[in-house]
């Protein structure tokens, strides 16, 4: 077990407490950066997809994991980001401007929604976001001149300073672009969480009444969290549009909202790492199911491909198992495993036992 | 001039008059205690001062400023900190983070600067940390600095909550039953801290407390309330000797008055 | 005349929304969370009744098929609580939301695997029967829907207001801890309530099936019913029913006089307006947290 002697407050303020951890991140980044040189087209595309999901996951994580607000409508913000960005590029704006503007626009939209919604809490907010989702979906169909209506539209390919980032012609370039954006957002997210703003999010999550007593404006904090969350989700939506190439409103279905919730829950609520682990899982499982399906078909001769809805079924099973047995998600599991090794052979089974108690009710009489 | 003046304050929940026409003033540098039986409206008075509940009528002013219409989150800015009867800490954060959250009103950086973590933010973090470390040292919380609240014993949590309130750097601190649920030793410790807060930090202390031992030990003046109304005001000994107060605790009306 | 016709079918539809909304409220009161599988439980109930009753399947008499479906769905609701929901004890509300969303997918998968994804028609003794009252057509299915909803609502009211178990359930919904201390078997009651909501869902599903074909995706109606429950203020049984009626009536009228997408949006727009103006719903039972 490693013991760190802290000699200045800066050691606590820094994102990573020692060079070992910083090194690990650098190695990971370097590995990700050289991936296009040895990974095949298929895996590179999957990696890009995973990164985009991780970005969207971070957006939702900020809201659900760190501010304690559940949104069932985040697919709507993916959609707003994607459509805004494509619309801006179609009127001739370059990607470098259209992309951040799409994110900011989505963020402002989200914050504006949050202002009336902040009076609600818990389940009511989740419901309101669901309503927003349905309304946005219908609006997309209504606003046909911009969105292409039911028919959908093409995302133009990205060109920056003469370099093409086309999904099919220059996949490596697109991958690097996505990687850079994800890395920047992750860095900003980590910064946010070690600063007063991030702490005020946690305060609002854990106890509104004492947050107020400490001078935190709960309404403004929630609206800000909503805005930042939806802004990042909007960025992910824009990238998703470019990654898919051609899309209509069906790309942003309620299932995407639920998948995003899956990402943050399975990954581990309240940790940035969780968003990544969740994204890896959610993009890998369909592939694993496909591989298993082929294998079952080839060896046993059972054609499970003919059962519709099996993927969703397996997903649901995984989700239930996580909710019941590992509410801290993959990241929580990882922390436990690591502690177990660090303390070996002194770890005890009950060290991580959860306390179960009667509901801390939210509708106290 | 008094630091805090509550004039004829009242709050009615439907037909229930939880607080009804209570007036008192707290002088600067004073330890003022509010006592009374359960359900007397003591905590409600706190909630009125910290603007969690709206006043039905009456007026509260602090430092010469009318705070009756302020929002709950504007109160800390003025220099009023508080603790809660049932401990309202941020359970999934460490002691250090909890106390840093107390520094919120002193943060002067925008969220954009926070995301970029500019040198200004770092310097501000160092300053916050320094202030918080002073509180940690004062309350002897060093051993718990990086512990999660959820796993801490009750007594420690109570102290952390006081620490978080002190981190605001207030002029006045409202302590809602600081000794409830504590052992004799722990509540003696609380008595010392209250003394120190007044003497070394120049704080004004307004507290609600059941433990008459603690109240007699630290309070300069005591206000007794029952059923939302004022019964008596004076030193601890005077209030304890008051027949109305004794009646309220024993549940009988003093002679010559209707129950 | 046309408005009257719309109103009538709107009320009948609203009854179904209202019944599903009742299921939401029942579970919200007992588990303090939202059962997002309520719509899918309705779907499953309808399919079980169809499977038992249709001549091409089990071919049981109509009444027996429905009672059988109600019993089976009581078991399903009870089992979901016993096996899954109970495990979430002490976890945040959010956990139940995710759990039930996943349960919904599983129900849909089960129904799809057994009965397929092509719409099926439930055979009822009164299918196709209707009366013409001076231009307004009253179908038997609509009339029965309204009648059954009224009867079920009265029965539920009687259960909660007059029986010992019902009163205990009310007590538990107001304060689990206090109810537990005075000897209410809170945990067992929760299973019962889940079972009960399975029964209510089945009734809603059967009524829905009398009006047209069903497929495994009809559970999505749950989202609309959910809007109804919210409009009524999650904690109120009569509120849920009224919310359902409101949505049921407004939907066809908006569809008649406004563009299609707007009509689709109407339940949610109403819900948002209610949430913003009265965050606790029209029949609010929410109070500020005490500190």
PDB file of C-alpha atoms in Angstrom, chain A residues 104-238:
ATOM      1  CA  UNK A 104     -23.208  26.464 -26.189  1.00  0.00           C
ATOM      2  CA  UNK A 105     -26.614  26.671 -27.821  1.00  0.00           C
ATOM      3  CA  UNK A 106     -27.595  23.281 -26.415  1.00  0.00           C
ATOM      4  CA  UNK A 107     -26.268  24.307 -23.016  1.00  0.00           C
ATOM      5  CA  UNK A 108     -28.285  27.519 -22.975  1.00  0.00           C
ATOM      6  CA  UNK A 109     -31.366  25.623 -24.084  1.00  0.00           C
ATOM      7  CA  UNK A 110     -30.806  23.136 -21.270  1.00  0.00           C
ATOM      8  CA  UNK A 111     -30.249  25.847 -18.677  1.00  0.00           C
ATOM      9  CA  UNK A 112     -33.397  27.660 -19.781  1.00  0.00           C
ATOM     10  CA  UNK A 113     -35.380  24.460 -19.362  1.00  0.00           C
ATOM     11  CA  UNK A 114     -33.802  23.938 -15.979  1.00  0.00           C
ATOM     12  CA  UNK A 115     -34.924  27.272 -14.584  1.00  0.00           C
ATOM     13  CA  UNK A 116     -38.611  26.343 -14.347  1.00  0.00           C
ATOM     14  CA  UNK A 117     -37.640  22.733 -13.702  1.00  0.00           C
ATOM     15  CA  UNK A 118     -35.507  23.502 -10.663  1.00  0.00           C
ATOM     16  CA  UNK A 119     -38.551  23.968  -8.535  1.00  0.00           C
ATOM     17  CA  UNK A 120     -39.120  20.286  -9.014  1.00  0.00           C
ATOM     18  CA  UNK A 121     -36.856  17.725  -7.579  1.00  0.00           C
ATOM     19  CA  UNK A 122     -36.118  14.056  -7.851  1.00  0.00           C
ATOM     20  CA  UNK A 123     -38.628  12.133  -9.805  1.00  0.00           C
ATOM     21  CA  UNK A 124     -40.569  15.170 -11.001  1.00  0.00           C
ATOM     22  CA  UNK A 125     -37.536  16.569 -12.739  1.00  0.00           C
ATOM     23  CA  UNK A 126     -36.935  13.228 -14.442  1.00  0.00           C
ATOM     24  CA  UNK A 127     -40.505  13.350 -15.660  1.00  0.00           C
ATOM     25  CA  UNK A 128     -40.198  16.898 -16.933  1.00  0.00           C
ATOM     26  CA  UNK A 129     -37.095  15.966 -18.922  1.00  0.00           C
ATOM     27  CA  UNK A 130     -39.008  13.063 -20.407  1.00  0.00           C
ATOM     28  CA  UNK A 131     -41.709  15.490 -21.512  1.00  0.00           C
ATOM     29  CA  UNK A 132     -39.074  17.790 -22.984  1.00  0.00           C
ATOM     30  CA  UNK A 133     -37.706  14.830 -24.887  1.00  0.00           C
ATOM     31  CA  UNK A 134     -41.084  13.992 -26.449  1.00  0.00           C
ATOM     32  CA  UNK A 135     -41.671  17.632 -27.334  1.00  0.00           C
ATOM     33  CA  UNK A 136     -38.240  18.019 -28.925  1.00  0.00           C
ATOM     34  CA  UNK A 137     -38.768  14.854 -30.932  1.00  0.00           C
ATOM     35  CA  UNK A 138     -42.023  16.205 -32.339  1.00  0.00           C
ATOM     36  CA  UNK A 139     -40.425  19.602 -32.966  1.00  0.00           C
ATOM     37  CA  UNK A 140     -37.718  17.957 -35.052  1.00  0.00           C
ATOM     38  CA  UNK A 141     -40.398  16.537 -37.311  1.00  0.00           C
ATOM     39  CA  UNK A 142     -42.214  19.872 -37.425  1.00  0.00           C
ATOM     40  CA  UNK A 143     -39.131  21.936 -38.290  1.00  0.00           C
ATOM     41  CA  UNK A 144     -38.611  20.164 -41.562  1.00  0.00           C
ATOM     42  CA  UNK A 145     -36.748  22.955 -43.424  1.00  0.00           C
ATOM     43  CA  UNK A 146     -33.920  22.774 -40.894  1.00  0.00           C
ATOM     44  CA  UNK A 147     -34.009  19.181 -39.765  1.00  0.00           C
ATOM     45  CA  UNK A 148     -35.100  17.395 -42.897  1.00  0.00           C
ATOM     46  CA  UNK A 149     -38.160  16.178 -40.997  1.00  0.00           C
ATOM     47  CA  UNK A 150     -38.792  12.455 -41.066  1.00  0.00           C
ATOM     48  CA  UNK A 151     -36.423  12.057 -44.004  1.00  0.00           C
ATOM     49  CA  UNK A 152     -33.397  13.203 -42.038  1.00  0.00           C
ATOM     50  CA  UNK A 153     -30.242  14.898 -43.273  1.00  0.00           C
ATOM     51  CA  UNK A 154     -26.584  14.406 -44.121  1.00  0.00           C
ATOM     52  CA  UNK A 155     -23.880  15.674 -41.817  1.00  0.00           C
ATOM     53  CA  UNK A 156     -21.340  17.443 -44.050  1.00  0.00           C
ATOM     54  CA  UNK A 157     -17.807  16.170 -43.587  1.00  0.00           C
ATOM     55  CA  UNK A 158     -15.445  18.202 -41.448  1.00  0.00           C
ATOM     56  CA  UNK A 159     -12.549  20.132 -42.901  1.00  0.00           C
ATOM     57  CA  UNK A 160     -10.159  22.142 -40.767  1.00  0.00           C
ATOM     58  CA  UNK A 161      -7.360  24.115 -42.431  1.00  0.00           C
ATOM     59  CA  UNK A 162      -7.594  21.986 -45.527  1.00  0.00           C
ATOM     60  CA  UNK A 163      -7.369  18.682 -43.663  1.00  0.00           C
ATOM     61  CA  UNK A 164     -10.327  16.397 -44.079  1.00  0.00           C
ATOM     62  CA  UNK A 165     -11.891  14.602 -41.128  1.00  0.00           C
ATOM     63  CA  UNK A 166     -14.335  12.586 -43.158  1.00  0.00           C
ATOM     64  CA  UNK A 167     -15.883   9.591 -41.412  1.00  0.00           C
ATOM     65  CA  UNK A 168     -15.140   7.181 -44.268  1.00  0.00           C
ATOM     66  CA  UNK A 169     -12.192   8.649 -46.142  1.00  0.00           C
ATOM     67  CA  UNK A 170     -10.122   9.787 -43.143  1.00  0.00           C
ATOM     68  CA  UNK A 171     -11.308   7.830 -40.144  1.00  0.00           C
ATOM     69  CA  UNK A 172      -7.987   8.219 -38.292  1.00  0.00           C
ATOM     70  CA  UNK A 173      -8.265  11.986 -38.482  1.00  0.00           C
ATOM     71  CA  UNK A 174     -11.813  11.922 -37.148  1.00  0.00           C
ATOM     72  CA  UNK A 175     -10.681   9.613 -34.361  1.00  0.00           C
ATOM     73  CA  UNK A 176      -7.894  11.993 -33.356  1.00  0.00           C
ATOM     74  CA  UNK A 177     -10.260  14.926 -33.426  1.00  0.00           C
ATOM     75  CA  UNK A 178     -12.730  13.117 -31.191  1.00  0.00           C
ATOM     76  CA  UNK A 179      -9.928  11.994 -28.888  1.00  0.00           C
ATOM     77  CA  UNK A 180      -8.692  15.557 -28.528  1.00  0.00           C
ATOM     78  CA  UNK A 181     -12.158  16.884 -27.763  1.00  0.00           C
ATOM     79  CA  UNK A 182     -12.828  14.124 -25.232  1.00  0.00           C
ATOM     80  CA  UNK A 183      -9.453  14.708 -23.559  1.00  0.00           C
ATOM     81  CA  UNK A 184     -10.113  18.453 -23.285  1.00  0.00           C
ATOM     82  CA  UNK A 185     -13.595  17.963 -21.870  1.00  0.00           C
ATOM     83  CA  UNK A 186     -12.310  15.394 -19.386  1.00  0.00           C
ATOM     84  CA  UNK A 187      -9.646  17.813 -18.239  1.00  0.00           C
ATOM     85  CA  UNK A 188     -12.198  20.593 -17.834  1.00  0.00           C
ATOM     86  CA  UNK A 189     -14.516  18.231 -15.961  1.00  0.00           C
ATOM     87  CA  UNK A 190     -11.760  17.201 -13.556  1.00  0.00           C
ATOM     88  CA  UNK A 191     -10.920  20.869 -13.004  1.00  0.00           C
ATOM     89  CA  UNK A 192     -14.518  21.704 -12.340  1.00  0.00           C
ATOM     90  CA  UNK A 193     -14.801  19.014  -9.703  1.00  0.00           C
ATOM     91  CA  UNK A 194     -11.845  20.347  -7.725  1.00  0.00           C
ATOM     92  CA  UNK A 195     -13.104  23.923  -7.781  1.00  0.00           C
ATOM     93  CA  UNK A 196     -15.813  25.812  -5.883  1.00  0.00           C
ATOM     94  CA  UNK A 197     -18.331  25.292  -8.694  1.00  0.00           C
ATOM     95  CA  UNK A 198     -17.955  21.515  -8.587  1.00  0.00           C
ATOM     96  CA  UNK A 199     -18.242  21.532  -4.826  1.00  0.00           C
ATOM     97  CA  UNK A 200     -21.436  23.524  -5.013  1.00  0.00           C
ATOM     98  CA  UNK A 201     -22.844  20.816  -7.326  1.00  0.00           C
ATOM     99  CA  UNK A 202     -22.019  18.161  -4.744  1.00  0.00           C
ATOM    100  CA  UNK A 203     -23.528  20.329  -2.019  1.00  0.00           C
ATOM    101  CA  UNK A 204     -26.803  20.658  -3.908  1.00  0.00           C
ATOM    102  CA  UNK A 205     -26.820  16.925  -4.500  1.00  0.00           C
ATOM    103  CA  UNK A 206     -26.337  15.928  -0.876  1.00  0.00           C
ATOM    104  CA  UNK A 207     -28.276  18.531   1.083  1.00  0.00           C
ATOM    105  CA  UNK A 208     -30.133  21.399  -0.487  1.00  0.00           C
ATOM    106  CA  UNK A 209     -31.046  23.025   2.768  1.00  0.00           C
ATOM    107  CA  UNK A 210     -27.517  23.234   4.041  1.00  0.00           C
ATOM    108  CA  UNK A 211     -26.262  24.267   0.615  1.00  0.00           C
ATOM    109  CA  UNK A 212     -28.562  27.276   0.984  1.00  0.00           C
ATOM    110  CA  UNK A 213     -27.311  27.949   4.476  1.00  0.00           C
ATOM    111  CA  UNK A 214     -23.771  28.103   3.090  1.00  0.00           C
ATOM    112  CA  UNK A 215     -24.819  30.748   0.614  1.00  0.00           C
ATOM    113  CA  UNK A 216     -25.183  28.533  -2.440  1.00  0.00           C
ATOM    114  CA  UNK A 217     -27.927  29.686  -4.781  1.00  0.00           C
ATOM    115  CA  UNK A 218     -29.522  26.309  -5.466  1.00  0.00           C
ATOM    116  CA  UNK A 219     -31.558  27.460  -8.445  1.00  0.00           C
ATOM    117  CA  UNK A 220     -28.569  28.978 -10.173  1.00  0.00           C
ATOM    118  CA  UNK A 221     -26.332  26.036  -9.357  1.00  0.00           C
ATOM    119  CA  UNK A 222     -28.808  23.555 -10.767  1.00  0.00           C
ATOM    120  CA  UNK A 223     -29.370  25.613 -13.883  1.00  0.00           C
ATOM    121  CA  UNK A 224     -25.607  25.834 -14.354  1.00  0.00           C
ATOM    122  CA  UNK A 225     -25.209  22.078 -13.897  1.00  0.00           C
ATOM    123  CA  UNK A 226     -28.014  21.530 -16.376  1.00  0.00           C
ATOM    124  CA  UNK A 227     -26.442  23.924 -18.838  1.00  0.00           C
ATOM    125  CA  UNK A 228     -22.976  22.385 -18.616  1.00  0.00           C
ATOM    126  CA  UNK A 229     -24.386  18.880 -18.759  1.00  0.00           C
ATOM    127  CA  UNK A 230     -26.547  19.526 -21.785  1.00  0.00           C
ATOM    128  CA  UNK A 231     -23.770  21.535 -23.427  1.00  0.00           C
ATOM    129  CA  UNK A 232     -21.367  18.595 -23.261  1.00  0.00           C
ATOM    130  CA  UNK A 233     -24.135  16.261 -24.384  1.00  0.00           C
ATOM    131  CA  UNK A 234     -24.796  18.610 -27.302  1.00  0.00           C
ATOM    132  CA  UNK A 235     -21.135  18.386 -28.316  1.00  0.00           C
ATOM    133  CA  UNK A 236     -21.394  14.601 -28.190  1.00  0.00           C
ATOM    134  CA  UNK A 237     -24.542  14.808 -30.307  1.00  0.00           C
ATOM    135  CA  UNK A 238     -22.755  16.861 -32.940  1.00  0.00           C
TER     136      UNK A 238
END
